[in-house]
PDB file of C-alpha atoms in Angstrom:
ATOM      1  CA  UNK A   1      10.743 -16.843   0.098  1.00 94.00           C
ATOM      2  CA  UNK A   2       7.834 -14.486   1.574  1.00 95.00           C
ATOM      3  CA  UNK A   3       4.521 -15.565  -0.191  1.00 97.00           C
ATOM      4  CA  UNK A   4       1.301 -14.058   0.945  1.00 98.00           C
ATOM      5  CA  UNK A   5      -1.766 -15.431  -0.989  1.00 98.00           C
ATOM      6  CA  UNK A   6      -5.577 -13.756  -0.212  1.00 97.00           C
ATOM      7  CA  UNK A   7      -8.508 -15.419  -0.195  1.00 97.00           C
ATOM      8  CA  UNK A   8     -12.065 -14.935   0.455  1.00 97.00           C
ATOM      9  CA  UNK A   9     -13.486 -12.639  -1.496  1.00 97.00           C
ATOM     10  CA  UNK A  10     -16.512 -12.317  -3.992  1.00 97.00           C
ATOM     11  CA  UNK A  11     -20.171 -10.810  -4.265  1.00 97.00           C
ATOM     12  CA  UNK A  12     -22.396  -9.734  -0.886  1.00 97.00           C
ATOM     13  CA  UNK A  13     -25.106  -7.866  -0.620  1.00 97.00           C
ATOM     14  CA  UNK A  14     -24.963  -4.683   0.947  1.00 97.00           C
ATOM     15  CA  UNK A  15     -24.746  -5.345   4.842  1.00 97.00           C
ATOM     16  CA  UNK A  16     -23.373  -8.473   4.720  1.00 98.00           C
ATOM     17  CA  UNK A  17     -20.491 -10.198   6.001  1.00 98.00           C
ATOM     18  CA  UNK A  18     -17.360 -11.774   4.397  1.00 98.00           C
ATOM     19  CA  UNK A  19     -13.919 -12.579   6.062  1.00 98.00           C
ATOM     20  CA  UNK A  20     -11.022 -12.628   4.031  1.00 98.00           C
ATOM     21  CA  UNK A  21      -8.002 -14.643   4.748  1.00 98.00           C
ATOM     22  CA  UNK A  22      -4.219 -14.392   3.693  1.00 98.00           C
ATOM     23  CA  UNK A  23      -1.823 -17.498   3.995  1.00 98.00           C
ATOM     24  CA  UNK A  24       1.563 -16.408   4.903  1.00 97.00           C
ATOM     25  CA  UNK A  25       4.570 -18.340   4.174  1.00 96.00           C
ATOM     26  CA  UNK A  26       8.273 -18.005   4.821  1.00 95.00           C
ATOM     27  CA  UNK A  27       7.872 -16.112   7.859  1.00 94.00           C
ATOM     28  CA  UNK A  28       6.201 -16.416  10.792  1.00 95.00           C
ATOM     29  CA  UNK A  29       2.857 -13.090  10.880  1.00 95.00           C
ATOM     30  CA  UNK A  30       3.202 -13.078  14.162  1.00 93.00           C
ATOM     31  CA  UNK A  31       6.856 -11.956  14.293  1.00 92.00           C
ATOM     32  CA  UNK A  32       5.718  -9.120  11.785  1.00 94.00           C
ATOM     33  CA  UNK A  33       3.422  -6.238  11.106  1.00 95.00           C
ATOM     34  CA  UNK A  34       0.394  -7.197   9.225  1.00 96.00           C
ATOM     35  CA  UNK A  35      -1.862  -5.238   7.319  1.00 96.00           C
ATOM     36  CA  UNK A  36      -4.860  -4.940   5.134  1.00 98.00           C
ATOM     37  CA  UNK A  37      -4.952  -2.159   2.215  1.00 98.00           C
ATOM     38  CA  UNK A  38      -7.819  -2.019  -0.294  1.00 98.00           C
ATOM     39  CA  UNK A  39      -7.934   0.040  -3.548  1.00 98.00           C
ATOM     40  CA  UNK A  40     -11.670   0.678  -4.946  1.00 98.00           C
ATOM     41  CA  UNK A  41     -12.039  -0.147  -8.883  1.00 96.00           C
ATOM     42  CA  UNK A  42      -9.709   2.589 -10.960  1.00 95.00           C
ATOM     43  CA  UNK A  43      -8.750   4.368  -7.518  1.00 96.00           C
ATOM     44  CA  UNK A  44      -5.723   4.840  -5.545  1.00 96.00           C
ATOM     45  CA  UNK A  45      -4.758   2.763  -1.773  1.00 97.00           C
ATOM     46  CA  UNK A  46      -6.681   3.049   1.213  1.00 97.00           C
ATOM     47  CA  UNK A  47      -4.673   1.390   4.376  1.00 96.00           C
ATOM     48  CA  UNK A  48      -7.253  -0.721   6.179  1.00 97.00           C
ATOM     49  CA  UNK A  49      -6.240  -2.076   9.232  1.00 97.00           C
ATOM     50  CA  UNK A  50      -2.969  -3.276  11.020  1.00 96.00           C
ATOM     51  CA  UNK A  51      -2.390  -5.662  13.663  1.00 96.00           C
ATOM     52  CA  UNK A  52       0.950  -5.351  15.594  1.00 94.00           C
ATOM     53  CA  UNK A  53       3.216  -8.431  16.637  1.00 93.00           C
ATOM     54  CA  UNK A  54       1.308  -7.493  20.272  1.00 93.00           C
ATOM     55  CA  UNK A  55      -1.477  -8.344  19.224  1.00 94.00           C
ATOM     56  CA  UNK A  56      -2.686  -4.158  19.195  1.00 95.00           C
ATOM     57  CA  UNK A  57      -4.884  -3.331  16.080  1.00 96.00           C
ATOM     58  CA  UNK A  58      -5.703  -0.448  14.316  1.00 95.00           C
ATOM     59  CA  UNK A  59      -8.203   0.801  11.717  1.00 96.00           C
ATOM     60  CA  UNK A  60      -9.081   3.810   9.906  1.00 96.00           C
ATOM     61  CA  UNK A  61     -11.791   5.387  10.286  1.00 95.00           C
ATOM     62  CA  UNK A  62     -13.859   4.061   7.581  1.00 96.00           C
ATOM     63  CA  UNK A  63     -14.000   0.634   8.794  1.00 98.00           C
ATOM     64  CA  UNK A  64     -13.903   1.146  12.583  1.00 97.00           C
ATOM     65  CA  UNK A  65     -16.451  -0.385  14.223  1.00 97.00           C
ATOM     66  CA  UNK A  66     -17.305  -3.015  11.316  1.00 98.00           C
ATOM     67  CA  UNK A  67     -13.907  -4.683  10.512  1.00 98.00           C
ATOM     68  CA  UNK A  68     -11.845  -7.155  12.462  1.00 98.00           C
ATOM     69  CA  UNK A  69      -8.587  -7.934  11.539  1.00 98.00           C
ATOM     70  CA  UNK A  70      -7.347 -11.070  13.625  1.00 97.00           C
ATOM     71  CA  UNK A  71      -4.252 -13.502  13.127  1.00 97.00           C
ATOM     72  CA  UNK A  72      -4.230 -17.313  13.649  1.00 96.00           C
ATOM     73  CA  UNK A  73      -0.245 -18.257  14.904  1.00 94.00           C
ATOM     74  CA  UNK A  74      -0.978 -21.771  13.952  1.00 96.00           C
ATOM     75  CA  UNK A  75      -2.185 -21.786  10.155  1.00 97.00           C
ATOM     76  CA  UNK A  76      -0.393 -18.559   9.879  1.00 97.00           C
ATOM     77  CA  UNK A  77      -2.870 -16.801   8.375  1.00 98.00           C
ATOM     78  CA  UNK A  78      -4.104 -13.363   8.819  1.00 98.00           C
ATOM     79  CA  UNK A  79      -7.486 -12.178   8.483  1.00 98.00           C
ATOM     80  CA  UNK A  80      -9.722  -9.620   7.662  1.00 98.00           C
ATOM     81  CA  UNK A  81     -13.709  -9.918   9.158  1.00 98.00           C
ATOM     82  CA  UNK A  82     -16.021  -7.450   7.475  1.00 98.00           C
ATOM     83  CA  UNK A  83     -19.320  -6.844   8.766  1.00 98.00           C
ATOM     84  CA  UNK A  84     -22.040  -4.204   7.921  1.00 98.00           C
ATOM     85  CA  UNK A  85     -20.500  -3.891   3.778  1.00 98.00           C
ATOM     86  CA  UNK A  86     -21.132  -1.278   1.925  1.00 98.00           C
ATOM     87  CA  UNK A  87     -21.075  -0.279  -1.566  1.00 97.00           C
ATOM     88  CA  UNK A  88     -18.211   1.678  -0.825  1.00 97.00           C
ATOM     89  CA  UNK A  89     -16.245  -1.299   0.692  1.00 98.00           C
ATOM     90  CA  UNK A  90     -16.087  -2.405  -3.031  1.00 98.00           C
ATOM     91  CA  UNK A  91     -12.563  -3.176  -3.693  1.00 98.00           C
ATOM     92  CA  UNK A  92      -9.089  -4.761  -4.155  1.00 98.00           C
ATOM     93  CA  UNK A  93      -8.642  -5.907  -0.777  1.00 98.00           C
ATOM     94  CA  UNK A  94      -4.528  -6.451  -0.232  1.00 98.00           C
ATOM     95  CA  UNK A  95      -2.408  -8.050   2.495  1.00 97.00           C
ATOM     96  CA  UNK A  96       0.890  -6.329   3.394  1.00 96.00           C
ATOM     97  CA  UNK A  97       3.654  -7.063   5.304  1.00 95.00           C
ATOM     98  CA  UNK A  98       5.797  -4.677   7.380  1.00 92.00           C
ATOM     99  CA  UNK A  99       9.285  -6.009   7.676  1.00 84.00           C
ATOM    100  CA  UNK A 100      10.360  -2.508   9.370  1.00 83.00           C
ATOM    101  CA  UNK A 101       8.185   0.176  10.939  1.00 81.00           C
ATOM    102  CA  UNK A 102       5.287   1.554   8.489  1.00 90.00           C
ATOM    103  CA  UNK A 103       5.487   0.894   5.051  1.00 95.00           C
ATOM    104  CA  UNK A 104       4.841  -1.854   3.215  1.00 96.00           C
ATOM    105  CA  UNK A 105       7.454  -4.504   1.700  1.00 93.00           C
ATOM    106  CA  UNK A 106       5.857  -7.448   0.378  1.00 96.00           C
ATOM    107  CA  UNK A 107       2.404  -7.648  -1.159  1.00 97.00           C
ATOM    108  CA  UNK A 108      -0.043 -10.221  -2.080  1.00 97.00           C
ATOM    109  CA  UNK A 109      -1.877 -10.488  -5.363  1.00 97.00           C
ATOM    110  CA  UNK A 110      -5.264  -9.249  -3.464  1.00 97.00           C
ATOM    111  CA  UNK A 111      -8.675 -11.011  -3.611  1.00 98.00           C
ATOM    112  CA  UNK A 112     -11.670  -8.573  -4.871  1.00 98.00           C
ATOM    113  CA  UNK A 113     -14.483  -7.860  -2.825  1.00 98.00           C
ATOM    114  CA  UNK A 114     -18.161  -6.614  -4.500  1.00 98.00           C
ATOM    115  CA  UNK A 115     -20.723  -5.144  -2.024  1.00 98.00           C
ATOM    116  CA  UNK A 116     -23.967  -5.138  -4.278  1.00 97.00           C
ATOM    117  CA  UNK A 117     -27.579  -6.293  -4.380  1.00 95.00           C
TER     118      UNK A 117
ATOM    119  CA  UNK B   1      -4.957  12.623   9.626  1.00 92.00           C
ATOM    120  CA  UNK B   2      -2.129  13.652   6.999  1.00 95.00           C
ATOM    121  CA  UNK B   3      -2.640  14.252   3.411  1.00 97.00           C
ATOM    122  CA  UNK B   4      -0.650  13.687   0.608  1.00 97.00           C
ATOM    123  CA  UNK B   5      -1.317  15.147  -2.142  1.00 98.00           C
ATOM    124  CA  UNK B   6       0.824  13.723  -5.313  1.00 98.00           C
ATOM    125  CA  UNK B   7       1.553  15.901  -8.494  1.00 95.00           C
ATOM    126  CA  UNK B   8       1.492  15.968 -11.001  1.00 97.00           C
ATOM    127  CA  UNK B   9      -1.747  13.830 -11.583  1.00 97.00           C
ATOM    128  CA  UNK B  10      -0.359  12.221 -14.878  1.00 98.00           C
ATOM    129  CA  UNK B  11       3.381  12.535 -16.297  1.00 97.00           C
ATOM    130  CA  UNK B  12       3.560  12.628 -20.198  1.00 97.00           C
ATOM    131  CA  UNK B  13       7.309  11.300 -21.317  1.00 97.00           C
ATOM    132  CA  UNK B  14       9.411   9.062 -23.444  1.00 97.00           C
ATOM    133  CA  UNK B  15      11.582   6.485 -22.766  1.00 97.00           C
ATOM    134  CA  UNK B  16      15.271   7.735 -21.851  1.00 97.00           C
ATOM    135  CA  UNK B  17      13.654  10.791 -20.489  1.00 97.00           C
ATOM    136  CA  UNK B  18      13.786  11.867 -16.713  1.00 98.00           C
ATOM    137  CA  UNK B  19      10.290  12.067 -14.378  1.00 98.00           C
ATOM    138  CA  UNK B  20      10.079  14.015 -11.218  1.00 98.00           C
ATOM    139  CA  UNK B  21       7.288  13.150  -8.877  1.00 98.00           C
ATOM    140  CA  UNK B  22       5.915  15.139  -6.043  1.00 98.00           C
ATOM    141  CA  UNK B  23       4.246  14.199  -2.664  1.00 98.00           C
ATOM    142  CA  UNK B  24       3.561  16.834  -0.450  1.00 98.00           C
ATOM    143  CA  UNK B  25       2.058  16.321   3.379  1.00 97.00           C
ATOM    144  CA  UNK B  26      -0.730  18.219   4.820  1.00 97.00           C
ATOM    145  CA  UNK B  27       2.035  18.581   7.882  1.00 96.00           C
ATOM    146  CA  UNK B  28       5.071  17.468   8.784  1.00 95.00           C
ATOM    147  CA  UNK B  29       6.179  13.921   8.586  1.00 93.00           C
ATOM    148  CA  UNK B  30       8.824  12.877  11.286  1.00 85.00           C
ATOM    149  CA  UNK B  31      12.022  10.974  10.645  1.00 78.00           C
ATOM    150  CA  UNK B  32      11.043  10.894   6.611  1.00 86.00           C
ATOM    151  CA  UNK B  33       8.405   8.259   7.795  1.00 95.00           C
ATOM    152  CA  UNK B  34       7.396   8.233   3.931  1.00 96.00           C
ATOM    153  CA  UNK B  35       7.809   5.274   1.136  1.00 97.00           C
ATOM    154  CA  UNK B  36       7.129   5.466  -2.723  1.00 98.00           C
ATOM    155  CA  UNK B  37       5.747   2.708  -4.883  1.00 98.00           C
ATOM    156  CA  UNK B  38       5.049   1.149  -7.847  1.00 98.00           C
ATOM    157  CA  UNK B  39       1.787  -0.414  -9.430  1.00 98.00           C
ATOM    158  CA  UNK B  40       1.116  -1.745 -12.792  1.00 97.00           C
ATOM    159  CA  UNK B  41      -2.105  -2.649 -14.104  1.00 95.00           C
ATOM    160  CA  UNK B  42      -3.402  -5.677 -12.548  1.00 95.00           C
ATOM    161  CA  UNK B  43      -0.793  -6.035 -10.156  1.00 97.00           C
ATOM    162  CA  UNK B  44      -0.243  -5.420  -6.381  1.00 98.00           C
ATOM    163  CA  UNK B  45       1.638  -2.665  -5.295  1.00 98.00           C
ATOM    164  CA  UNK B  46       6.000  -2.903  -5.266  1.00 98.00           C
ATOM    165  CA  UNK B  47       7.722  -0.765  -2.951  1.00 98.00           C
ATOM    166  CA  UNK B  48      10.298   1.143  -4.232  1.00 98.00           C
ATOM    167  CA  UNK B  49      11.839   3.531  -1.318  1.00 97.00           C
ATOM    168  CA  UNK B  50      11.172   3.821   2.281  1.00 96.00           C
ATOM    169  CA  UNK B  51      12.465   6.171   4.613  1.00 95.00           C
ATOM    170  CA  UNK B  52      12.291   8.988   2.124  1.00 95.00           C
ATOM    171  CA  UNK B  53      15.058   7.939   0.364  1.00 96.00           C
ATOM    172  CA  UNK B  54      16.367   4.256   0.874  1.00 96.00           C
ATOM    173  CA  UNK B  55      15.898   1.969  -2.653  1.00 97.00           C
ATOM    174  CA  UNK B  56      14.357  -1.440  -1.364  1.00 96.00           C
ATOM    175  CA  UNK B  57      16.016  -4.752  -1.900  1.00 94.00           C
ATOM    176  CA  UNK B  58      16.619  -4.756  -5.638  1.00 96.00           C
ATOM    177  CA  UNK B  59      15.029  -1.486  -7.254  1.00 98.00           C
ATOM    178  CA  UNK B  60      17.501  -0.186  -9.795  1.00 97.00           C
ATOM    179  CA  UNK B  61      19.507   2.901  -9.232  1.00 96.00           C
ATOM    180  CA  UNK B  62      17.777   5.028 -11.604  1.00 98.00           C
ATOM    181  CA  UNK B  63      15.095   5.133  -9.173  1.00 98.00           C
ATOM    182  CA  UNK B  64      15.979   7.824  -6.547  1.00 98.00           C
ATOM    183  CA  UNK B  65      14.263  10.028  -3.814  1.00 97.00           C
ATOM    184  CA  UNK B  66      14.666  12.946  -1.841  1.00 96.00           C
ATOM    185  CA  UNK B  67      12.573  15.192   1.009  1.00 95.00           C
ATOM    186  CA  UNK B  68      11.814  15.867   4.073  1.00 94.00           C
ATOM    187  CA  UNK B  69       9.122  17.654   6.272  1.00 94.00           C
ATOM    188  CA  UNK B  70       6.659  18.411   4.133  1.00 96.00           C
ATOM    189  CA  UNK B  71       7.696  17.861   0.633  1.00 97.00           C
ATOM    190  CA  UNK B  72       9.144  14.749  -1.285  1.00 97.00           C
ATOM    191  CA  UNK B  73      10.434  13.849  -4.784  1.00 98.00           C
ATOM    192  CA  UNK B  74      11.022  10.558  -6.694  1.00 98.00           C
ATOM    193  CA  UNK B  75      12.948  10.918  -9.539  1.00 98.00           C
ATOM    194  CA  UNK B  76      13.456   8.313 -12.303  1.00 98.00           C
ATOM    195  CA  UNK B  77      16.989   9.391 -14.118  1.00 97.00           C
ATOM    196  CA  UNK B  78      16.208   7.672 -17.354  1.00 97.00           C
ATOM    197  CA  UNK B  79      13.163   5.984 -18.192  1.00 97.00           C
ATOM    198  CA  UNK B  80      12.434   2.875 -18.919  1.00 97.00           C
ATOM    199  CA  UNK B  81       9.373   0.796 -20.755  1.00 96.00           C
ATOM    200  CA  UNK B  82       8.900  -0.901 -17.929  1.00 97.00           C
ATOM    201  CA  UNK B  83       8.675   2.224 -15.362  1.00 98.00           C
ATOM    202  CA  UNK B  84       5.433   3.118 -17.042  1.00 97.00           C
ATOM    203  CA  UNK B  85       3.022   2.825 -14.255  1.00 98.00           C
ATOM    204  CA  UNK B  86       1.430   4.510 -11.228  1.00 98.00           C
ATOM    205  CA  UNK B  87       3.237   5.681  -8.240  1.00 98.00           C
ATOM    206  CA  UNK B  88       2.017   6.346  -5.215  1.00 98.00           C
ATOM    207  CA  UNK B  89       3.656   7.766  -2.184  1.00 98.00           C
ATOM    208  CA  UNK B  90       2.862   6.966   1.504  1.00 98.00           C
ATOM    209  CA  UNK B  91       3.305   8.209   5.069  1.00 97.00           C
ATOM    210  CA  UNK B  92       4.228   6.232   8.352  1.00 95.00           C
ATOM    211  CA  UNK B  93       4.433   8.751  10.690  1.00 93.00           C
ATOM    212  CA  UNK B  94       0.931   9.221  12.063  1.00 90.00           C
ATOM    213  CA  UNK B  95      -0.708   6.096  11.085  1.00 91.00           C
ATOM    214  CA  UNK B  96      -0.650   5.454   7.444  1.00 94.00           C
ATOM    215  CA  UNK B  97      -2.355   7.341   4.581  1.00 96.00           C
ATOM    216  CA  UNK B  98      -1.298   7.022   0.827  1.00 97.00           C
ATOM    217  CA  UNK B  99      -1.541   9.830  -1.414  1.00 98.00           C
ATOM    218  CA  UNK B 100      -3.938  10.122  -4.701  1.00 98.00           C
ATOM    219  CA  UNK B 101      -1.237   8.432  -7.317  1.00 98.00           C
ATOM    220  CA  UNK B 102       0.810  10.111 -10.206  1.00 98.00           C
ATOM    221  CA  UNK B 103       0.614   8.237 -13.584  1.00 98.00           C
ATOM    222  CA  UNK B 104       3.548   7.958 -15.463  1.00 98.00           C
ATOM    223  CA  UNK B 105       2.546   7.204 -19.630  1.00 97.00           C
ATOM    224  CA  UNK B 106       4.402   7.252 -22.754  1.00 95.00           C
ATOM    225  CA  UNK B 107       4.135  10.185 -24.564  1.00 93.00           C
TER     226      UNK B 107
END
């Protein structure tokens, strides 16, 4: 059974840092597309972030330049590495997983992040 | 980037009735590169559809979808209480981009 379980978040001050993690399990994330969606308190989704089997990653442009996204093979774990927050980064932060090309087929329960001083 | 703009914003209907949803792209989305889902409060998102019009592994069959190009429909033949929610659609074709949400309440 595909279980994918956030963790990581809470409360940082505006430009800090905070790396989120999501524990994969019945399935291997680097035989998959992995990706990081966030949805801001009473708003809709905002796709984060992917990283590719290949190792290729992607981000929008809202978080380019201040998020990572990174897997480790052997605790099978993806993760998220947010630098520079922002109020704005305030949010539902999901992991997703990609059995097929592009959308989304299993979720997990999301960790929330709050940027605020 | 592509848009998708979802309407209407909020769906007003009683159980038993039928919903139409709409998603429509800023521009064209290739090989109906587009997926619906389905989010209750407090809950992560479920997908419903991909490929414009494929149910996912276990979704009922009074969940259905249609479109192509530019404009997209989910249709839910008979409501249920448990299909109130929010749906969102999203697009795979040019990276990936989610549009604004319909909600669907009891009237």
């Amino acid at each position: 059974e595909v279980q994918l379980v956030e963790s990581g978040g809470g409360l940082i001050q505006p430009g800090g840092s905070l790396r989120l993690s999501c524990a994969a399990s019945g399935f291997t994330v680097s035989t998959k597309y992995m990706s990081w969606v966030r949805q801001a308190p009473g708003k809709g989704l905002e796709w984060v972030s992917i990283i590719y089997t290949g190792g290729s990653t992607y981000y929008a442009d809202s978080v380019k330049g201040r998020f990572t996204i990174s897997r480790d093979n052997s605790k099978n774990t993806l993760y998220l590495q947010m630098n520079s927050l922002r109020a704005e980064d305030t949010a539902v932060y999901y992991c997703g997983l990609s059995s097929s090309w592009g959308y989304f087929d299993y979720w997990g329960q999301g960790t929330l992040v709050t940027v605020s001083s | 980037e592509i848009v998708l703009t979802q309407s209407p914003g909020t769906l007003s209907l009683s159980p038993g009735e039928r919903a139409t949803l709409s998603c429509r792209a800023s521009q064209s989305i290739s090989s109906t590169y587009l997926a619906w889902y389905q989010q209750k409060p407090g809950q992560a998102p479920r997908l419903l559809i991909y490929d414009a019009s494929s149910r996912a592994t276990g979704i009922p069959d009074r969940f259905s979808a249609s479109g192509s190009g530019t404009d997209f429909t989910l249709t839910i033949s008979r409501l249920e209480p448990e299909d109130f929610a929010v749906y969102y659609c999203q697009q795979y074709s040019s990276s990936r981009t989610f549009g604004q949400g319909t909600k669907v309440e009891i009237k």
